[in-house]
Short mmCIF file of C-alpha atoms (C1' of nucleotides) in Angstrom, two decimals:
data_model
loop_
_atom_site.label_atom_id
_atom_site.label_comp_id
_atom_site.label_asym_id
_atom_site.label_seq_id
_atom_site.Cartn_x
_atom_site.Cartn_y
_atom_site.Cartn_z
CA UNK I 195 62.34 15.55 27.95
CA UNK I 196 62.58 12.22 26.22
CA UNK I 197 65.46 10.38 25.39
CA UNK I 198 65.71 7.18 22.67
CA UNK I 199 69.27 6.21 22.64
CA UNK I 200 70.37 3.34 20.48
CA UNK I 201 70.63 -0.03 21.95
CA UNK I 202 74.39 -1.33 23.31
CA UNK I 203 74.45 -3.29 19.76
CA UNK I 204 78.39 -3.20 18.59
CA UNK I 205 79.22 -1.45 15.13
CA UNK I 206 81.93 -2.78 13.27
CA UNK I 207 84.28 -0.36 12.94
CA UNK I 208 84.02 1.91 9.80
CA UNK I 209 80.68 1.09 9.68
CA UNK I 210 79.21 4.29 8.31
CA UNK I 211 76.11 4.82 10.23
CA UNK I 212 73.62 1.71 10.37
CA UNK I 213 69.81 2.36 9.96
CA UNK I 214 69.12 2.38 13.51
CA UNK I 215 71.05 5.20 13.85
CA UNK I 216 69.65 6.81 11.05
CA UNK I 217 66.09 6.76 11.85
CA UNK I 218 66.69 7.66 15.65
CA UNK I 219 68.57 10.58 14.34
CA UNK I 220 65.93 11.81 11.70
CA UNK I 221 63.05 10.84 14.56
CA UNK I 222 64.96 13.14 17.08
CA UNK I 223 64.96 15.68 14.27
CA UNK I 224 61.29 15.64 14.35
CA UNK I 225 60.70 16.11 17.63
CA UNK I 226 63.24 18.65 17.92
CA UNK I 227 61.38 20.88 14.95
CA UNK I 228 58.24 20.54 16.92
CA UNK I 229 59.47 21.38 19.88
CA UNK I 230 61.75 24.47 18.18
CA UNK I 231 58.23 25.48 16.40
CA UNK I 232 56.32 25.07 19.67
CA UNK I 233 57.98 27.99 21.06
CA UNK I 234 57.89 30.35 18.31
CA UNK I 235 54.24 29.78 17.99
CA UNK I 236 53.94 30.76 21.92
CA UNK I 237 56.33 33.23 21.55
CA UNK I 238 54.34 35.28 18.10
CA UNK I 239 51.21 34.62 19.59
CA UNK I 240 51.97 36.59 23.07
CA UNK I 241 51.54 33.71 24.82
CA UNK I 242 52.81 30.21 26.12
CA UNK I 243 52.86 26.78 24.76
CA UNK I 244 50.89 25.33 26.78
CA UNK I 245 48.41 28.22 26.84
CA UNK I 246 48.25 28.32 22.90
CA UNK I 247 47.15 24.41 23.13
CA UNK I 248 44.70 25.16 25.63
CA UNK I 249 43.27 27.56 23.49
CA UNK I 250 43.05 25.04 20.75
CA UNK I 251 41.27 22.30 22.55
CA UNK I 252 38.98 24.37 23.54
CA UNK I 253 38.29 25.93 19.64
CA UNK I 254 37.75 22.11 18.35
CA UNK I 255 35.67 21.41 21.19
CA UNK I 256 31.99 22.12 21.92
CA UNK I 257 30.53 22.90 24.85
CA UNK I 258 34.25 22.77 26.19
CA UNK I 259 35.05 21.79 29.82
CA UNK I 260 38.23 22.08 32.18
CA UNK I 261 37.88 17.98 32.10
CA UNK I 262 37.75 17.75 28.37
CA UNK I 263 40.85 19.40 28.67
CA UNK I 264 42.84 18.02 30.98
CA UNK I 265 41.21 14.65 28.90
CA UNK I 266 43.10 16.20 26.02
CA UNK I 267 46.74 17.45 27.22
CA UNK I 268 47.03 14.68 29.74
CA UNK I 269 47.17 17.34 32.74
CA UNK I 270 45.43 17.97 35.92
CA UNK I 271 42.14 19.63 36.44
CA UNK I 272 44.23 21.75 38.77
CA UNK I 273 46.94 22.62 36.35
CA UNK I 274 43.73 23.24 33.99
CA UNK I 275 42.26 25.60 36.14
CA UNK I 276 45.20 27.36 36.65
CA UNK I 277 45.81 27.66 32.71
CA UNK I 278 42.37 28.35 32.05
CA UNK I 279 42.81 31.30 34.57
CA UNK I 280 45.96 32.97 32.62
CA UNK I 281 43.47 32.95 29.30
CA UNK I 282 40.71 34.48 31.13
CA UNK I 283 42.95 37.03 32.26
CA UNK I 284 44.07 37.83 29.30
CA UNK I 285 40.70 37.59 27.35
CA UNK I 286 41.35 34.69 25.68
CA UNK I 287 38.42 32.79 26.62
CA UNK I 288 35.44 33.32 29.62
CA UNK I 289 33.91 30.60 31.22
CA UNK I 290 30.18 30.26 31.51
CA UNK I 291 28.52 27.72 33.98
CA UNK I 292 27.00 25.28 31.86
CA UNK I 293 22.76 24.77 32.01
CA UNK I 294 22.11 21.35 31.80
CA UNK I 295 25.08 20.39 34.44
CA UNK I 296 25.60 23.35 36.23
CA UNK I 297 28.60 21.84 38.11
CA UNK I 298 29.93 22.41 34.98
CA UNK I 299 31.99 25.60 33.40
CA UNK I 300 32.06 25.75 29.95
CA UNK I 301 35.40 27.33 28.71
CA UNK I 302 34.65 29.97 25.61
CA UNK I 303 36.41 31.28 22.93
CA UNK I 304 36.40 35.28 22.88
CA UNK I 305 36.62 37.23 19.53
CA UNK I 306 40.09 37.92 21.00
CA UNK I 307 41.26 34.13 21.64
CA UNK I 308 39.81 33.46 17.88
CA UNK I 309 41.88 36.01 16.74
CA UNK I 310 44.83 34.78 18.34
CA UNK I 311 44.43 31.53 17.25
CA UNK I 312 43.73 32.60 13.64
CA UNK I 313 46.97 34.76 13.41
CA UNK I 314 49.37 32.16 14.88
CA UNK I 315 52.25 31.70 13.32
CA UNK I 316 51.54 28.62 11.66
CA UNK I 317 54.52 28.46 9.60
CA UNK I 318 56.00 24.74 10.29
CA UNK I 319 52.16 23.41 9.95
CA UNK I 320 52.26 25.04 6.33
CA UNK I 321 55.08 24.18 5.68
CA UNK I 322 54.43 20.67 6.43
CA UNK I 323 51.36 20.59 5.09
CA UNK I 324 51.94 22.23 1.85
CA UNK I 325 54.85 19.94 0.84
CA UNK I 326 52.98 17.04 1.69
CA UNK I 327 50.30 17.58 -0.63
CA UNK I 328 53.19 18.34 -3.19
CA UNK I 329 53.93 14.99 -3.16
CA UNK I 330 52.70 11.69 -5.31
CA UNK I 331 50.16 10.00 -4.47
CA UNK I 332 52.74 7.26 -4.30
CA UNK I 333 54.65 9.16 -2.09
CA UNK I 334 52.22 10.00 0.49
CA UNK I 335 50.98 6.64 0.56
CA UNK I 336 54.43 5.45 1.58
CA UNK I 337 55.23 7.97 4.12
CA UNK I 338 52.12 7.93 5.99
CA UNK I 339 52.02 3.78 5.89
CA UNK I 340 56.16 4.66 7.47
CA UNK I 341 54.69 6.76 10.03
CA UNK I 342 51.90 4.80 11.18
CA UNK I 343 53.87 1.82 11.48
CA UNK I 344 56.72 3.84 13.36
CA UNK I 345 53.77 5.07 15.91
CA UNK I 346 52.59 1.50 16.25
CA UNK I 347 56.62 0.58 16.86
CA UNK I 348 56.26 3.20 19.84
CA UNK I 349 53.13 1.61 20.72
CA UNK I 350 51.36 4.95 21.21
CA UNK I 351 48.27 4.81 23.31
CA UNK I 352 44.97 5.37 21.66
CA UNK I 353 44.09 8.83 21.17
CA UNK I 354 41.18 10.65 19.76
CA UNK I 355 42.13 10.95 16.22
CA UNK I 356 42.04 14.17 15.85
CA UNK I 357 44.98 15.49 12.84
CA UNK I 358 46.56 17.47 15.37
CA UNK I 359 49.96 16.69 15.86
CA UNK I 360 50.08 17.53 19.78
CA UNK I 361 53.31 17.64 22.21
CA UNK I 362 51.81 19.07 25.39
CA UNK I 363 54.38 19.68 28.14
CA UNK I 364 55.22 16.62 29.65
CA UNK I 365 56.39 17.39 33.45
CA UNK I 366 54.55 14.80 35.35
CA UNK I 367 56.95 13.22 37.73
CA UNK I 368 57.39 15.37 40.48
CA UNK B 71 53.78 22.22 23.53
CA UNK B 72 53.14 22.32 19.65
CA UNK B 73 50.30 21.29 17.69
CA UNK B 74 50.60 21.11 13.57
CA UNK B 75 47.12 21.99 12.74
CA UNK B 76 45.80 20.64 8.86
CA UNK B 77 45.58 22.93 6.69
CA UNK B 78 41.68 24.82 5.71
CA UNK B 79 41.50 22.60 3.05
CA UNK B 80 37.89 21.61 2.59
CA UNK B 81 37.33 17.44 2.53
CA UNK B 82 34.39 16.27 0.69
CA UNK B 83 32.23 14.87 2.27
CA UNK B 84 32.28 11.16 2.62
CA UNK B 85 35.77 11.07 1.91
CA UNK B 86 37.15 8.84 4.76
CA UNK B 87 40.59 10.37 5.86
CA UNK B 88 43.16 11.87 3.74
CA UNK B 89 46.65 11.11 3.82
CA UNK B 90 47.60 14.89 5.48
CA UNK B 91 45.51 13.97 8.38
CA UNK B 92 46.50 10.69 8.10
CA UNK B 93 50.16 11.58 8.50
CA UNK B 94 49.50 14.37 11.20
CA UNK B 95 47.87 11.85 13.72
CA UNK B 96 50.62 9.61 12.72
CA UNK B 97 53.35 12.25 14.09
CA UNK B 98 50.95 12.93 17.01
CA UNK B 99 51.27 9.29 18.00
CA UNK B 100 54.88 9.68 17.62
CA UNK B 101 54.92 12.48 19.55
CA UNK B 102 52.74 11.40 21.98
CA UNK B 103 54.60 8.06 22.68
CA UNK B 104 57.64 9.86 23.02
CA UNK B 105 56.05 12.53 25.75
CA UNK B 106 54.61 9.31 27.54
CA UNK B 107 57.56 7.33 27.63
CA UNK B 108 59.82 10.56 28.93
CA UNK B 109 57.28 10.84 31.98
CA UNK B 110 57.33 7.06 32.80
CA UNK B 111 61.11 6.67 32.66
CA UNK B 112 61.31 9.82 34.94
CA UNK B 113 58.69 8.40 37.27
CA UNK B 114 61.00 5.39 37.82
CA UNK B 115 64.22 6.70 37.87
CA UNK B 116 63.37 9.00 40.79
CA UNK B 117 64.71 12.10 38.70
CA UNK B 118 62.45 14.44 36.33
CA UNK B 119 62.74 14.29 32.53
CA UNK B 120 65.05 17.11 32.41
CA UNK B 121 67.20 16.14 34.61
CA UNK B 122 67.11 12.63 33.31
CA UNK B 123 67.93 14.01 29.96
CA UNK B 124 71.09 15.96 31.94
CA UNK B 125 72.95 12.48 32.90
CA UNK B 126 72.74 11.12 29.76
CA UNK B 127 74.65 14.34 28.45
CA UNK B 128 76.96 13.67 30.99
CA UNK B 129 77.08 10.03 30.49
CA UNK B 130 77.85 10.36 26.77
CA UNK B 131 80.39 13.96 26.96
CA UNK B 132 83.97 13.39 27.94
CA UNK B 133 84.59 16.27 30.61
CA UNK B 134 81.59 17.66 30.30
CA UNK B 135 81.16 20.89 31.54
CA UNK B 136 77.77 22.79 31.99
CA UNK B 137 78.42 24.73 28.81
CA UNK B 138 78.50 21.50 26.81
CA UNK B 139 75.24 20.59 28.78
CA UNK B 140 73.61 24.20 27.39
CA UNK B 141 74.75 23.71 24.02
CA UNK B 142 73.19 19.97 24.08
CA UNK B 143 70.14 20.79 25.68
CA UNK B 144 69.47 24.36 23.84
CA UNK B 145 68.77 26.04 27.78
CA UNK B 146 70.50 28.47 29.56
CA UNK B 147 73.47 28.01 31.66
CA UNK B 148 71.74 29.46 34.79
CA UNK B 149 69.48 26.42 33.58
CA UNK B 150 71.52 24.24 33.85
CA UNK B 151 73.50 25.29 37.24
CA UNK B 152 70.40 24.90 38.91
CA UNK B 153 69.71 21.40 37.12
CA UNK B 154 72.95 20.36 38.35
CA UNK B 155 72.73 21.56 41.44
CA UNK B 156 69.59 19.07 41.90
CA UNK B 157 71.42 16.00 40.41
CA UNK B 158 74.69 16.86 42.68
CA UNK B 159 71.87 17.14 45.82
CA UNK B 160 70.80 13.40 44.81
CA UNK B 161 74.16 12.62 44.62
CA UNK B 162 74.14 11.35 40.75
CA UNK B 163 77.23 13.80 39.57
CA UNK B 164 79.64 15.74 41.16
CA UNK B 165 81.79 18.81 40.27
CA UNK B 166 85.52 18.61 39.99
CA UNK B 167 87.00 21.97 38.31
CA UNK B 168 88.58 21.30 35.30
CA UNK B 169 92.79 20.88 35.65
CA UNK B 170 93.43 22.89 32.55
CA UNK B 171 90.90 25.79 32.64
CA UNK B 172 89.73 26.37 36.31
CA UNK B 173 87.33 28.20 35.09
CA UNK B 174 85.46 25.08 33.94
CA UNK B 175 83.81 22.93 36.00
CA UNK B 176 83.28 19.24 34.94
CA UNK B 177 80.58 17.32 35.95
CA UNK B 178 81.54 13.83 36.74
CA UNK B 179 78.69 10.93 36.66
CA UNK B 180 78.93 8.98 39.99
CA UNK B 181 78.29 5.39 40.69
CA UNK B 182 74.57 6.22 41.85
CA UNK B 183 74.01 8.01 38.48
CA UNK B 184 75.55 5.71 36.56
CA UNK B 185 73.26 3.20 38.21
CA UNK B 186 70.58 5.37 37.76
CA UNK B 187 70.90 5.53 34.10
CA UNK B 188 71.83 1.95 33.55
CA UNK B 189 68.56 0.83 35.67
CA UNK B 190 66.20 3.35 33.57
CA UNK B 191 63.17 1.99 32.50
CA UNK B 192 64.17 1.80 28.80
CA UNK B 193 61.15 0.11 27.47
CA UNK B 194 60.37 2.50 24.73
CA UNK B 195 64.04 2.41 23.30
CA UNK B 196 64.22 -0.89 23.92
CA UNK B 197 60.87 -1.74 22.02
CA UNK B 198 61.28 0.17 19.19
CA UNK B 199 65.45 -0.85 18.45
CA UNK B 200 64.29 -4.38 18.63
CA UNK B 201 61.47 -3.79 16.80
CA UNK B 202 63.60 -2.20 13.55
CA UNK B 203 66.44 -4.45 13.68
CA UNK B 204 63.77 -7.21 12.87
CA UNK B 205 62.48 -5.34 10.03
CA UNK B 206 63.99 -6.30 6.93
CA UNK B 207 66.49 -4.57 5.01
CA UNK B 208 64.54 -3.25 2.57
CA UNK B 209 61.73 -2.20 5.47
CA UNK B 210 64.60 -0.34 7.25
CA UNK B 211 65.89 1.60 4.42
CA UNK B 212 62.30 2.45 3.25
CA UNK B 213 61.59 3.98 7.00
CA UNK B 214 64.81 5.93 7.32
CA UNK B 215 64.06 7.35 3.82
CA UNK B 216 60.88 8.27 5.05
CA UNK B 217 61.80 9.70 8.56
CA UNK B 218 64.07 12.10 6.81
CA UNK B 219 61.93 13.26 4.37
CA UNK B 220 59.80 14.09 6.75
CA UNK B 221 62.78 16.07 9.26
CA UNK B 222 63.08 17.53 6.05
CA UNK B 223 59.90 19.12 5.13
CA UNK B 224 59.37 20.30 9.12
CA UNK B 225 62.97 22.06 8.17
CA UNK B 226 64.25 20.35 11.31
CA UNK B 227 67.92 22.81 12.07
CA UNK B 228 70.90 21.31 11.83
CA UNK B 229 71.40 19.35 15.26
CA UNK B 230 74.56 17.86 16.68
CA UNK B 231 74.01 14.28 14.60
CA UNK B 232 74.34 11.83 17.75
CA UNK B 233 71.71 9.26 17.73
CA UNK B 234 69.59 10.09 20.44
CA UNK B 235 65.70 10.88 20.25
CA UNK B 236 65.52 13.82 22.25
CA UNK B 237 62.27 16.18 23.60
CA UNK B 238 63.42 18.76 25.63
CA UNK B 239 61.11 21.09 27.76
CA UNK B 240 60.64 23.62 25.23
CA UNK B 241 59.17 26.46 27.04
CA UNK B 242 60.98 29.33 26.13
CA UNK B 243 58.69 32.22 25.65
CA UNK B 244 58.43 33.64 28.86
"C1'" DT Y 229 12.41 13.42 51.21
"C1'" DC Y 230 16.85 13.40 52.90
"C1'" DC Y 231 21.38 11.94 53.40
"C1'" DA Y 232 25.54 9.86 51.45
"C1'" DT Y 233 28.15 9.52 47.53
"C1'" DT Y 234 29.98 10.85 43.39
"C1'" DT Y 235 31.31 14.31 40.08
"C1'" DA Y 236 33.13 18.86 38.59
"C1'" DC Y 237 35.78 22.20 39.56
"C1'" DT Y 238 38.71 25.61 42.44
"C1'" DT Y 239 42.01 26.84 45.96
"C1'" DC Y 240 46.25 26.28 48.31
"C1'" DG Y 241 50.91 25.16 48.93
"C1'" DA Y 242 55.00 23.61 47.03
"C1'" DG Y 243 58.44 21.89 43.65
"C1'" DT Y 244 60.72 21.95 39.00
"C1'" DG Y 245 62.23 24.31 35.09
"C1'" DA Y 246 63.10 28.36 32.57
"C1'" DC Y 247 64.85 33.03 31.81
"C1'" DT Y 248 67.60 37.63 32.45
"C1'" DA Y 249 70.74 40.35 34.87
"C1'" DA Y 250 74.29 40.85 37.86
"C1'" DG Y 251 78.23 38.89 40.21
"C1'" DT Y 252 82.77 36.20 40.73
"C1'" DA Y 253 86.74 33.96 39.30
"C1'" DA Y 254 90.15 32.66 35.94
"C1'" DC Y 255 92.30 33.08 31.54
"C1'" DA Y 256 93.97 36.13 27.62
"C1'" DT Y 257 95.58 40.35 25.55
"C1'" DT Y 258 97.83 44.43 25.28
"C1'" DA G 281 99.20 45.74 35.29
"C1'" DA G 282 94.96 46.93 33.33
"C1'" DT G 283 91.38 45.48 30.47
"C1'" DG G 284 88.60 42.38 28.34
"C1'" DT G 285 86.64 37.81 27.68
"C1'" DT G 286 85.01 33.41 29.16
"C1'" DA G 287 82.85 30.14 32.42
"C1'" DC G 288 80.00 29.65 35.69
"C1'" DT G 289 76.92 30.87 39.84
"C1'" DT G 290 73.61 33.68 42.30
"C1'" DA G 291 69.41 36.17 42.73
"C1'" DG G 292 64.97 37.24 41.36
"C1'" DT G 293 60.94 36.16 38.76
"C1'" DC G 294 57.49 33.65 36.33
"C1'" DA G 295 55.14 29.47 34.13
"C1'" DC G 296 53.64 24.82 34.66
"C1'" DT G 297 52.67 21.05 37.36
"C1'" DC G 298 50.91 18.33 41.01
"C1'" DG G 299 48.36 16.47 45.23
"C1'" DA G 300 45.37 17.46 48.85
"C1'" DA G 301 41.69 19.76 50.59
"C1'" DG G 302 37.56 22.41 49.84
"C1'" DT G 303 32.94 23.81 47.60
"C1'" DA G 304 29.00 23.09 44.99
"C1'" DA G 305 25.85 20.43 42.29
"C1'" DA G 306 23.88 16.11 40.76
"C1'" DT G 307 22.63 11.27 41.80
"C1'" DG G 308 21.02 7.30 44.11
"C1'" DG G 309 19.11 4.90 47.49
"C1'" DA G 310 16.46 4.18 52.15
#
DNA sequence: TCCATTTACTTCGAGTGACTAAGTAACATT
DNA sequence: AATGTTACTTAGTCACTCGAAGTAAATGGA
């Protein structure tokens, strides 16, 4: 859960909605998509969230570890292994030690964790996607130099750069 | 979790970024800020996300009842009983049954929670209000008009139009 | 070489958050 | 008064998460 909530700055009465408003509104919006397409995915795809992202790390990474991945999501190796576990289970993925390291396990893909991956319902990504690159150049060129400099108002930590818009489940305070 | 994958669209090679990725690691950073900032503020305010996320409901909902809470927060009211239950434990709310309907309960912020909200590590909300209301007008407008756009084309639903940023815990496909 | 340390990962135990289904209590309708 | 509806809680179950403790392999001296 996250919560932005407008600073205790007065409106003058009858005023409308100032921009403040208006962009915490349309960021909320957003996340609230995400999150709303985040479960669908999960849902179509037989399993959860957090699985499903699992299962993607591990796709864009070679040679694949249970550290890469809790690198990735932000998560414990425990909470890893335990994820990692459900997949196996369910086919998903194997592990294999690795040969150079051979404290290492190397987490991969089956035919059948391709497949789910490959027929996930992708439909917000598309969406997204697809009416970006409907817009003008112009257009693009403005929104992304809007978004970047809304992720630098956040102050976002480095990540790897990966375009992979990523909300992993965020439980950590316990 | 979610992750908005680009499209197969084959880059040529050499070509640096394109604006789709461009904009997707964007939104990740957004994202990712957002996930951050929801674990930190929990951290600090002794209380998880969720349940974080449940006294500002409270906070902001005349005679709120665990219904409204549901409807706010898109979970179950079983969910939200036992949420309660945790933040009535800590001693942050109470329940008084409503006067009208006694079927309805109404949870009632106490001095501790209101503390407990008031003392929240805000940085994140804090940073990024101060940081647009020293944008210029025209800056302003321009991001809105971008931030919208972009709820837009991820087909955000309609949501209850109060201006809070909010990132539930999304998983629902269990 | 051998022992201590570090690294990589797993296991264990426990808490939170989420759901559905079934239960209770109060209001509403007929 | 009987029936239905609404509001909420209880009970049971499962997923995700963590920290702490454990195992196994590599590494780095002495």
């Amino acid at each position: 859960m996250l919560a932005l909530q407008r600073s205790n700055i007065e409106d003058f009465p009858g005023n409308p909605m100032d921009r403040t408003d208006a962009s915490l509104i349309a960021l909320r919006r957003i996340l609230r998509a995400t999150e709303l397409y985040g479960r669908e995915l999960a849902q179509a795809a037989g399993l959860t969230a957090v699985q499903f992202r699992v299962l993607q790390v591990v796709a864009e990474t070679r040679y694949c570890t249970p550290t890469d991945i809790s690198n990735r999501m932000g998560v414990s190796l425990a909470t890893v292994t335990s994820l990692v576990d459900k997949l196996v289970k369910q086919g998903m993925v194997h592990r294999e030690r690795a040969k150079i390291d051979r404290r290492q396990m190397n987490i991969v893909m089956t035919e059948k964790g391709e497949a789910a991956l490959n027929t996930a319902p992708d439909a917000l990504q598309q969406r997204y996607v697809r009416r970006f690159e409907a817009m003008k150049d112009w257009e693009q060129a403005q929104l992304v130099s809007s978004l970047e400099r809304i992720a630098a108002m956040l102050d976002a930590e480095d990540l790897d750069a990966s375009p992979v818009l990523d909300m992993g489940d965020f439980r950590k305070s316990q």
